[in-house]
Tab-separated table of C-alpha atoms in Angstrom:
chain	number	residue	atom	x	y	z
G	25	MET	CA	120.538	135.951	117.918
G	26	MET	CA	121.664	133.375	119.683
G	27	THR	CA	123.822	134.063	123.089
G	28	GLN	CA	127.234	133.286	123.316
G	29	ILE	CA	126.625	130.229	125.475
G	30	GLU	CA	123.964	128.938	122.918
G	31	LYS	CA	126.318	129.363	119.885
G	32	ALA	CA	128.914	127.477	122.100
G	33	ALA	CA	126.523	124.538	122.437
G	34	ASN	CA	125.347	124.680	119.323
G	35	GLY	CA	129.222	123.950	117.816
G	36	GLU	CA	130.120	127.696	117.097
G	37	LEU	CA	133.706	128.859	117.374
G	38	THR	CA	132.721	132.372	118.003
G	39	ALA	CA	135.462	135.469	117.380
G	40	GLU	CA	134.931	135.830	120.384
G	41	ILE	CA	135.568	132.822	121.240
G	42	ILE	CA	138.822	132.443	119.806
G	43	LYS	CA	140.034	135.989	121.234
G	44	VAL	CA	139.769	134.296	124.428
G	45	ALA	CA	142.098	131.515	123.600
G	46	THR	CA	144.413	133.444	121.708
G	47	ASP	CA	144.606	135.917	124.842
G	48	GLU	CA	145.033	132.663	127.435
G	49	GLY	CA	147.043	130.360	125.232
G	50	LEU	CA	144.729	127.824	125.378
G	51	GLU	CA	142.725	125.672	122.408
G	52	PRO	CA	139.434	127.443	120.932
G	53	GLU	CA	137.802	124.066	121.438
G	54	ILE	CA	138.585	123.870	124.952
G	55	ILE	CA	137.028	127.435	125.482
G	56	LYS	CA	133.819	126.779	123.624
G	57	ALA	CA	133.210	123.409	125.652
G	58	ARG	CA	133.787	126.018	128.678
G	59	VAL	CA	131.472	128.758	127.809
G	60	ALA	CA	128.683	125.830	126.349
G	61	ALA	CA	129.239	124.592	130.167
G	62	GLY	CA	128.591	127.728	131.883
G	63	LYS	CA	131.822	127.729	133.704
G	64	ILE	CA	133.579	130.173	131.075
G	65	VAL	CA	131.475	134.083	130.404
G	66	ILE	CA	132.164	136.438	127.990
G	67	PRO	CA	130.681	139.597	128.323
G	68	SER	CA	130.246	141.291	124.652
G	69	ASN	CA	126.683	143.294	125.136
G	70	LYS	CA	125.977	143.325	120.598
G	71	ASN	CA	125.312	146.375	121.054
G	72	ARG	CA	128.817	147.833	121.688
G	73	LYS	CA	132.218	147.409	120.498
G	74	GLN	CA	134.443	146.234	123.435
G	75	LYS	CA	137.385	144.556	124.456
G	76	ILE	CA	136.637	140.860	124.512
G	77	VAL	CA	137.239	139.642	128.148
G	78	GLY	CA	136.944	135.764	128.768
G	79	ILE	CA	135.654	134.361	132.619
G	80	GLY	CA	136.059	131.645	134.232
G	81	LYS	CA	137.709	128.151	134.262
G	82	GLY	CA	141.528	127.926	133.724
G	83	LEU	CA	141.418	131.288	132.626
G	84	ARG	CA	143.323	134.320	134.435
G	85	THR	CA	141.861	135.816	137.208
G	86	LYS	CA	139.934	139.075	136.020
G	87	ILE	CA	139.944	142.155	137.449
G	88	ASN	CA	136.775	144.577	138.222
G	89	ALA	CA	137.333	148.231	139.050
G	90	SER	CA	134.094	150.254	140.036
G	91	ILE	CA	133.526	154.299	139.844
G	92	GLY	CA	130.348	156.165	140.195
G	93	THR	CA	129.069	158.880	141.985
G	94	SER	CA	126.621	159.482	144.736
G	95	THR	CA	124.743	161.521	145.673
G	96	ASP	CA	127.077	163.824	147.506
G	97	ILE	CA	129.672	163.442	145.201
G	98	ALA	CA	128.590	163.886	141.191
G	99	ASP	CA	131.309	165.114	138.774
G	100	LEU	CA	130.814	163.592	135.625
G	101	LEU	CA	134.487	164.750	134.774
G	102	MET	CA	136.088	162.814	137.376
G	103	GLU	CA	134.028	159.462	136.693
G	104	VAL	CA	135.496	160.039	133.211
G	105	LYS	CA	138.943	160.046	134.652
G	106	LYS	CA	138.423	157.429	137.081
G	107	ALA	CA	137.306	155.292	133.976
G	108	ARG	CA	140.273	156.439	132.084
G	109	ILE	CA	143.019	155.732	135.222
G	110	ALA	CA	140.763	152.366	135.494
G	111	GLU	CA	141.837	150.781	132.398
G	112	GLN	CA	145.354	152.337	132.169
G	113	TYR	CA	146.314	150.342	135.123
G	114	GLY	CA	144.924	147.048	133.884
G	115	ALA	CA	141.409	146.341	135.091
G	116	ASP	CA	140.028	143.894	132.803
G	117	THR	CA	136.351	145.257	133.387
G	118	LEU	CA	134.676	148.239	134.930
G	119	MET	CA	131.630	148.813	136.585
G	120	ASP	CA	129.288	151.957	136.566
G	121	LEU	CA	127.588	152.217	140.588
G	122	SER	CA	126.348	155.889	139.984
G	123	VAL	CA	123.177	156.734	142.464
G	124	GLY	CA	123.945	160.888	142.324
G	125	GLY	CA	123.643	163.417	139.171
G	126	ASP	CA	122.687	162.741	135.445
G	127	ILE	CA	123.082	158.400	136.399
G	128	ARG	CA	122.140	157.505	132.369
G	129	GLY	CA	124.424	160.573	131.079
G	130	ILE	CA	127.872	159.322	133.028
G	131	ARG	CA	127.004	155.577	131.810
G	132	ARG	CA	127.286	157.202	128.428
G	133	ALA	CA	130.502	159.486	128.926
G	134	VAL	CA	132.019	156.313	130.473
G	135	MET	CA	131.052	153.665	127.865
G	136	GLU	CA	132.268	156.518	125.406
G	137	THR	CA	135.787	156.589	127.190
G	138	VAL	CA	136.656	153.176	127.615
G	139	ASP	CA	137.267	149.981	125.755
G	140	LEU	CA	136.253	147.595	128.405
G	141	PRO	CA	133.559	146.081	129.180
G	142	VAL	CA	131.175	147.835	131.278
G	143	GLY	CA	128.809	146.596	134.174
G	144	THR	CA	126.162	148.176	136.209
G	145	VAL	CA	123.437	147.345	138.784
G	146	PRO	CA	120.234	148.514	137.703
G	147	LEU	CA	118.401	148.611	140.959
G	148	TYR	CA	120.428	152.110	141.963
G	149	GLU	CA	119.019	153.831	138.843
G	150	ALA	CA	115.564	152.076	139.921
G	151	PHE	CA	115.467	153.389	143.168
G	152	ALA	CA	117.261	157.061	142.202
G	153	ILE	CA	114.181	157.437	139.650
G	154	ALA	CA	111.629	156.372	142.205
G	155	ILE	CA	113.090	158.506	145.028
G	156	GLU	CA	112.969	161.525	142.624
G	157	LYS	CA	109.699	160.608	140.911
G	158	TYR	CA	107.668	158.747	143.479
G	159	GLY	CA	109.132	159.949	146.671
G	160	GLY	CA	110.840	157.179	147.862
G	161	ALA	CA	112.040	153.711	147.236
G	162	VAL	CA	109.940	152.113	148.955
G	163	ASN	CA	106.780	153.600	146.067
G	164	MET	CA	108.877	152.250	143.131
G	165	PRO	CA	106.623	151.095	140.304
G	166	GLU	CA	107.829	146.898	139.446
G	167	GLU	CA	107.487	148.151	135.769
G	168	LEU	CA	110.207	150.682	136.534
G	169	LEU	CA	112.295	148.225	137.166
G	170	TRP	CA	111.974	145.942	133.913
G	171	ASP	CA	111.826	149.198	131.965
G	172	ILE	CA	115.709	149.780	133.372
G	173	LEU	CA	117.169	146.855	132.840
G	174	GLU	CA	116.217	147.058	129.003
G	175	MET	CA	117.573	150.650	128.276
G	176	GLN	CA	120.873	149.745	129.937
G	177	CYS	CA	120.918	146.596	128.128
G	178	GLU	CA	120.077	148.377	124.563
G	179	GLU	CA	122.999	150.982	125.690
G	180	GLY	CA	125.540	148.795	125.636
G	181	VAL	CA	125.750	147.429	129.141
G	182	ALA	CA	128.016	143.966	129.333
G	183	PHE	CA	126.902	142.831	132.438
G	184	MET	CA	124.632	143.384	135.549
G	185	ALA	CA	124.475	142.619	138.783
G	186	ILE	CA	121.018	141.641	139.632
G	187	HIS	CA	119.745	140.909	142.730
G	188	CYS	CA	117.964	137.708	142.522
G	189	GLY	CA	118.594	135.451	145.115
G	190	ILE	CA	117.112	137.861	147.932
G	191	ASN	CA	113.157	136.749	148.462
G	192	LEU	CA	111.074	136.435	151.383
G	193	MET	CA	112.666	132.927	152.772
G	194	THR	CA	116.300	134.504	152.847
G	195	ILE	CA	114.852	137.580	154.588
G	196	ASP	CA	112.956	135.600	157.165
G	197	ARG	CA	116.425	133.740	157.659
G	198	LEU	CA	117.749	137.293	158.714
G	199	LYS	CA	115.032	138.033	160.888
G	200	LYS	CA	115.735	134.296	162.965
G	201	GLN	CA	119.201	135.261	163.356
G	202	GLY	CA	118.580	138.159	164.949
G	203	TYR	CA	119.478	140.132	162.422
G	204	ARG	CA	123.685	141.009	162.114
G	205	TYR	CA	126.385	142.974	164.029
G	206	GLY	CA	127.403	144.837	160.513
G	207	GLY	CA	123.307	145.164	159.462
G	208	LEU	CA	123.129	144.548	155.746
G	209	VAL	CA	125.576	146.917	153.353
G	210	SER	CA	124.575	146.202	150.057
G	211	LYS	CA	122.543	149.012	148.845
G	212	GLY	CA	120.534	147.692	146.355
G	213	GLY	CA	120.192	144.666	149.013
G	214	SER	CA	118.547	147.156	151.505
G	215	TYR	CA	116.320	149.066	149.191
G	216	LEU	CA	115.321	146.181	147.550
G	217	THR	CA	114.799	144.620	151.258
G	218	ALA	CA	112.889	147.720	152.077
G	219	TRP	CA	111.127	147.474	149.001
G	220	MET	CA	109.642	143.730	149.610
G	221	LEU	CA	108.967	144.331	153.310
G	222	HIS	CA	106.830	148.053	153.234
G	223	ASN	CA	105.024	146.545	149.980
G	224	ASN	CA	104.651	143.107	151.660
G	225	LYS	CA	105.835	141.699	148.103
G	226	GLU	CA	107.513	138.841	146.902
G	227	ASN	CA	111.102	139.972	144.980
G	228	PRO	CA	110.009	140.400	141.340
G	229	LEU	CA	113.486	139.696	140.114
G	230	TYR	CA	113.455	136.275	141.851
G	231	GLU	CA	109.541	135.818	141.420
G	232	LYS	CA	109.934	136.608	137.401
G	233	PHE	CA	113.358	135.106	136.861
G	234	ASP	CA	112.566	134.318	133.246
G	235	ARG	CA	111.863	137.605	132.702
G	236	VAL	CA	115.462	138.845	133.967
G	237	VAL	CA	117.093	136.150	131.591
G	238	GLU	CA	114.996	136.731	128.870
G	239	ILE	CA	115.629	140.618	128.134
G	240	LEU	CA	119.175	139.943	129.293
G	241	LYS	CA	119.566	137.148	126.496
G	242	LYS	CA	117.629	139.789	124.103
G	243	HIS	CA	121.707	141.494	123.892
G	244	ASP	CA	123.548	138.729	125.404
G	245	VAL	CA	124.330	140.666	129.170
G	246	VAL	CA	125.979	138.359	131.612
G	247	LEU	CA	123.958	138.211	134.162
G	248	SER	CA	125.944	138.463	137.472
G	249	LEU	CA	123.602	137.069	140.209
G	250	GLY	CA	124.441	139.982	143.010
G	251	ASN	CA	125.178	139.097	146.324
G	252	GLY	CA	122.777	141.799	148.168
G	253	PHE	CA	122.893	140.063	151.613
G	254	ARG	CA	127.234	139.728	151.444
G	255	ALA	CA	128.762	139.654	155.304
G	256	GLY	CA	129.361	143.693	155.966
G	257	ALA	CA	131.528	142.652	159.061
G	258	ILE	CA	133.618	139.338	159.424
G	259	HIS	CA	131.683	138.639	162.166
G	260	ASP	CA	128.551	138.066	159.720
G	261	SER	CA	131.015	135.789	157.189
G	262	SER	CA	129.100	132.636	155.924
G	263	ASP	CA	126.219	133.271	158.203
G	264	ARG	CA	122.554	132.071	157.503
G	265	VAL	CA	121.375	134.650	155.137
G	266	GLN	CA	124.327	134.315	153.466
G	267	ILE	CA	124.587	131.319	152.566
G	268	GLN	CA	121.165	131.011	151.931
G	269	GLU	CA	121.502	133.665	149.139
G	270	LEU	CA	124.023	131.862	147.522
G	271	ILE	CA	122.399	128.812	147.553
G	272	ILE	CA	119.468	130.315	145.414
G	273	ASN	CA	121.556	132.011	143.460
G	274	CYS	CA	123.409	129.093	142.237
G	275	GLU	CA	120.347	127.627	141.962
G	276	LEU	CA	119.347	130.206	139.294
G	277	ALA	CA	122.709	130.530	137.915
G	278	GLU	CA	121.703	126.921	136.421
G	279	ILE	CA	118.529	127.856	135.571
G	280	GLY	CA	119.690	130.760	133.831
G	281	LYS	CA	122.022	128.663	131.920
G	282	SER	CA	119.488	126.579	130.746
G	283	MET	CA	117.916	128.844	129.225
G	284	GLY	CA	120.698	130.397	127.175
G	285	CYS	CA	121.925	133.207	129.512
G	286	GLN	CA	125.484	133.697	130.323
G	287	THR	CA	125.918	133.717	134.134
G	288	MET	CA	127.962	134.067	137.127
G	289	VAL	CA	127.806	134.165	140.921
G	290	GLU	CA	129.076	137.048	143.274
G	291	GLY	CA	130.444	136.652	147.329
G	292	PRO	CA	131.017	137.194	149.539
G	293	GLY	CA	132.075	140.792	151.107
G	294	HIS	CA	133.654	140.715	154.367
G	295	ILE	CA	135.118	136.882	155.315
G	296	PRO	CA	138.259	135.492	157.494
G	297	ILE	CA	140.591	134.274	155.435
G	298	ASP	CA	140.328	130.888	156.964
G	299	GLU	CA	136.800	130.700	155.637
G	300	ILE	CA	137.433	131.966	151.837
G	301	GLU	CA	138.165	128.678	150.642
G	302	ALA	CA	135.003	127.143	151.652
G	303	ASN	CA	133.155	129.620	150.163
G	304	VAL	CA	134.582	129.071	146.709
G	305	ILE	CA	134.033	125.616	147.013
G	306	LEU	CA	130.276	125.887	148.064
G	307	GLU	CA	129.903	127.691	144.760
G	308	LYS	CA	131.340	125.785	142.410
G	309	LYS	CA	130.186	122.779	143.929
G	310	MET	CA	126.677	124.200	143.971
G	311	SER	CA	126.451	125.617	140.173
G	312	GLY	CA	127.798	123.747	138.205
G	313	GLU	CA	130.867	126.004	138.030
G	314	SER	CA	129.683	129.315	137.016
G	315	PRO	CA	132.408	132.028	137.274
G	316	PHE	CA	132.880	133.226	140.710
G	317	TYR	CA	132.755	137.314	140.900
G	318	MET	CA	134.707	137.508	144.670
G	319	LEU	CA	133.757	140.730	146.053
G	320	GLY	CA	136.771	142.232	147.802
G	321	PRO	CA	136.854	139.906	149.647
G	322	ILE	CA	137.837	142.198	153.025
G	323	THR	CA	139.301	139.929	155.081
G	324	THR	CA	139.464	142.109	158.398
G	325	ASP	CA	137.076	145.363	159.861
G	326	ILE	CA	140.252	147.369	161.489
G	327	ALA	CA	142.119	148.468	158.160
G	328	PRO	CA	140.284	151.882	157.206
G	329	GLY	CA	142.079	153.779	154.761
G	330	TYR	CA	143.969	150.097	153.905
G	331	ASP	CA	141.837	148.272	152.647
G	332	HIS	CA	143.062	148.160	149.102
G	333	ILE	CA	145.618	146.082	151.138
G	334	THR	CA	142.681	143.864	153.801
G	335	SER	CA	141.340	142.731	150.051
G	336	ALA	CA	144.346	142.078	148.384
G	337	ILE	CA	145.059	139.392	151.147
G	338	GLY	CA	141.434	138.356	150.469
G	339	ALA	CA	141.541	138.154	146.834
G	340	ALA	CA	144.779	136.335	146.278
G	341	LEU	CA	143.342	133.373	148.406
G	342	SER	CA	140.321	133.362	146.436
G	343	SER	CA	141.983	133.437	143.239
G	344	ALA	CA	144.385	130.369	144.469
G	345	TYR	CA	141.305	128.541	145.406
G	346	GLY	CA	140.002	128.810	142.060
G	347	ALA	CA	137.996	132.263	142.365
G	348	ASP	CA	137.363	134.135	138.772
G	349	PHE	CA	136.894	137.402	138.786
G	350	ILE	CA	137.930	139.650	141.196
G	351	CYS	CA	136.142	143.444	142.275
G	352	TYR	CA	139.018	145.733	143.532
G	353	VAL	CA	138.244	147.625	146.677
G	354	THR	CA	140.125	151.156	147.431
G	355	PRO	CA	141.946	153.082	149.792
G	356	ALA	CA	138.701	154.966	150.520
G	357	GLU	CA	136.542	151.777	151.251
G	358	HIS	CA	134.302	152.583	153.980
G	359	LEU	CA	135.343	156.574	154.040
G	360	GLY	CA	134.468	158.316	151.184
G	361	LEU	CA	133.495	157.983	147.359
G	362	PRO	CA	137.042	156.949	145.535
G	363	PHE	CA	139.118	159.478	143.589
G	364	PRO	CA	141.388	158.854	140.529
G	365	GLU	CA	144.036	158.120	143.060
G	366	ASP	CA	141.857	155.809	144.607
G	367	VAL	CA	141.148	153.660	141.714
G	368	LYS	CA	144.812	153.346	140.657
G	369	GLN	CA	146.257	152.216	143.440
G	370	GLY	CA	142.603	149.717	144.133
G	371	VAL	CA	143.771	147.979	140.669
G	372	ILE	CA	147.069	147.463	141.135
G	373	ALA	CA	146.561	146.185	144.432
G	374	ALA	CA	143.943	144.055	142.837
G	375	ARG	CA	146.354	143.052	139.666
G	376	ILE	CA	148.961	142.305	142.241
G	377	ALA	CA	146.762	139.954	144.081
G	378	ALA	CA	145.486	137.960	141.040
G	379	HIS	CA	148.637	137.430	139.869
G	380	ILE	CA	149.678	135.638	143.433
G	381	GLY	CA	146.724	133.576	143.485
G	382	ASP	CA	147.132	132.925	139.406
G	383	MET	CA	150.700	131.439	140.556
G	384	VAL	CA	149.037	128.659	142.409
G	385	LYS	CA	145.517	128.008	140.252
G	386	LEU	CA	147.318	128.434	136.672
G	387	ARG	CA	150.683	127.601	137.847
G	388	LYS	CA	151.962	130.698	135.939
G	389	ARG	CA	155.502	131.292	137.307
G	390	ASP	CA	157.824	132.342	134.249
G	391	LYS	CA	157.420	135.817	134.844
G	392	ASP	CA	158.461	135.751	138.451
G	393	LYS	CA	161.268	133.603	136.830
G	394	GLU	CA	162.170	135.717	134.674
G	395	MET	CA	162.611	139.238	137.309
G	396	SER	CA	164.574	136.933	139.483
G	397	ILE	CA	167.037	136.305	136.644
G	398	ALA	CA	167.012	139.964	136.118
G	399	ARG	CA	167.132	140.700	139.178
G	400	ARG	CA	170.211	138.512	139.540
G	401	ASP	CA	171.845	139.981	136.525
G	402	LEU	CA	171.416	143.765	137.742
G	403	ASN	CA	169.055	144.628	134.031
G	404	TRP	CA	166.794	147.296	135.436
G	405	HIS	CA	165.589	147.820	132.488
G	406	LYS	CA	164.323	144.269	132.236
G	407	GLN	CA	163.298	144.378	135.592
G	408	PHE	CA	160.713	147.596	135.212
G	409	GLU	CA	159.463	145.790	131.753
G	410	LEU	CA	158.456	142.948	133.529
G	411	ALA	CA	156.757	144.847	136.593
G	412	ILE	CA	152.629	144.705	136.795
G	413	THR	CA	153.164	148.305	136.851
G	414	LYS	CA	156.829	150.282	136.580
G	415	ASP	CA	155.931	153.777	137.828
G	416	GLU	CA	156.603	153.936	140.927
G	417	ALA	CA	159.383	151.423	140.556
G	418	VAL	CA	160.552	153.848	138.329
G	419	ARG	CA	160.008	157.019	140.245
G	420	ILE	CA	161.478	155.448	143.751
G	421	ARG	CA	164.891	154.427	141.886
G	422	ASP	CA	165.182	157.818	139.844
G	423	GLU	CA	164.802	159.878	143.278
G	424	ARG	CA	167.635	157.521	144.914
G	425	GLN	CA	170.104	157.362	142.676
G	426	PRO	CA	173.300	154.744	143.664
G	427	SER	CA	176.376	155.849	143.104
G	428	ALA	CA	177.170	152.656	141.003
G	429	GLU	CA	174.345	152.941	138.104
G	430	ASP	CA	173.861	148.898	138.599
G	431	SER	CA	173.202	148.726	141.783
G	432	CYS	CA	170.942	150.497	144.304
G	433	THR	CA	171.115	152.377	147.387
G	434	MET	CA	169.992	149.775	149.716
G	435	CYS	CA	173.253	147.668	149.290
G	436	GLY	CA	175.310	150.043	147.306
G	437	GLN	CA	179.188	149.066	147.529
G	438	PHE	CA	177.741	145.974	149.412
G	439	CYS	CA	175.237	144.749	146.895
G	440	ALA	CA	175.211	140.376	146.932
G	441	SER	CA	174.328	140.436	142.949
G	442	ARG	CA	177.453	142.302	142.052
G	443	ILE	CA	179.945	140.890	144.671
G	444	LEU	CA	179.313	137.345	142.791
G	445	LYS	CA	178.979	138.962	139.588
G	446	GLY	CA	180.629	136.856	136.778
G	447	MET	CA	181.975	134.217	139.202
G	448	PHE	CA	178.982	131.278	138.338
G	449	ASP	CA	178.491	132.166	134.744
G	450	THR	CA	179.779	128.710	133.722
G	451	GLU	CA	177.638	127.157	135.865
G	452	ILE	CA	174.287	128.888	135.417
G	453	ARG	CA	171.448	126.952	133.516
G	454	SER	CA	168.925	128.132	131.983
G	455	GLY	CA	165.993	127.548	134.742
G	456	GLY	CA	168.362	130.163	136.865
G	457	LYS	CA	169.557	127.666	139.083
G	458	CYS	CA	172.944	126.885	139.219
């Protein structure tokens, strides 16, 4: 079977391409051309029926919600609840990052619960098995890694974050720059680095990249080139090791596309806002405009408990500058495993950020105009209908009932819109201006 990118290059308008075109309000031929060029990916493993989502050039910025267990908290029912909440509040995709408990059973339960495309980091399961079965992550047999890749693809995983850009050269860059203020923060990246140094071996995911592509192509799984050396501190952002990994991942993205595998590139973690645009420009130019999957990004290190806000700031700018896919961050970031309410808050914050970015990137501002008119006209029903999520807005209004039904308790009888209501009706144009 051919992959989406191969079918598009062959001139085929697949059902998935047509669905993306319909959802995005674009011509199918435009989507087909961008899929063929590797500028749009459609995560749609042939082994599982899932929601069709396009990620890439000219499309609405998509949101991923990550869930999953740790070695301290492994509650299958809670993960299922988190998956449902992520879908309910508008996540476009889901990643199961479980490292504790019955990893395979949790993944299957999650995939049975939601219709969203589900992604994973295969290294997590491979190293978890190695720790349990062989006494340590550094003792992982290489073949176990390939077995996990194959198994997860067969189960219907739609996209995989695979750390192909970590190699002996990037580790050498890390050594020569004197490590980092924040160290390494990627679980997969840290374990893989330890495995390479302990065994004095090259990263098999880099060394045998063609095997990675061969496995993922068989099931049309999107290869997300993992950001294992992303910065975990503002003072480490855009350092030599991060940029070295980005260069390698962009090279591999072009190779993967040429081999018929849908690919995207990840980056960059913690980053000050004045470096976001440069990272987007670098990724787009070096990868042939492969979709860019931004993790967060978190824009300050000193707001624990509110990192859904620090990342929303970064996500809005990332989207505006051309990023295609945002991984949400929850209030629990840096503090503990996210609970269901954290997932809800993370998804909502990321969706707001993506919309703000799309207002610039795609010039999509019609809903904001509609909201302005609804507010001017004191049309509360319409305001709630247009809201990204209405439950909190409804709750706040309901618990603060005004004396006049069409106003609110912020201004009461001093409501600006009520004062002038009807006075300019003959002069208001359809555009909402007088």
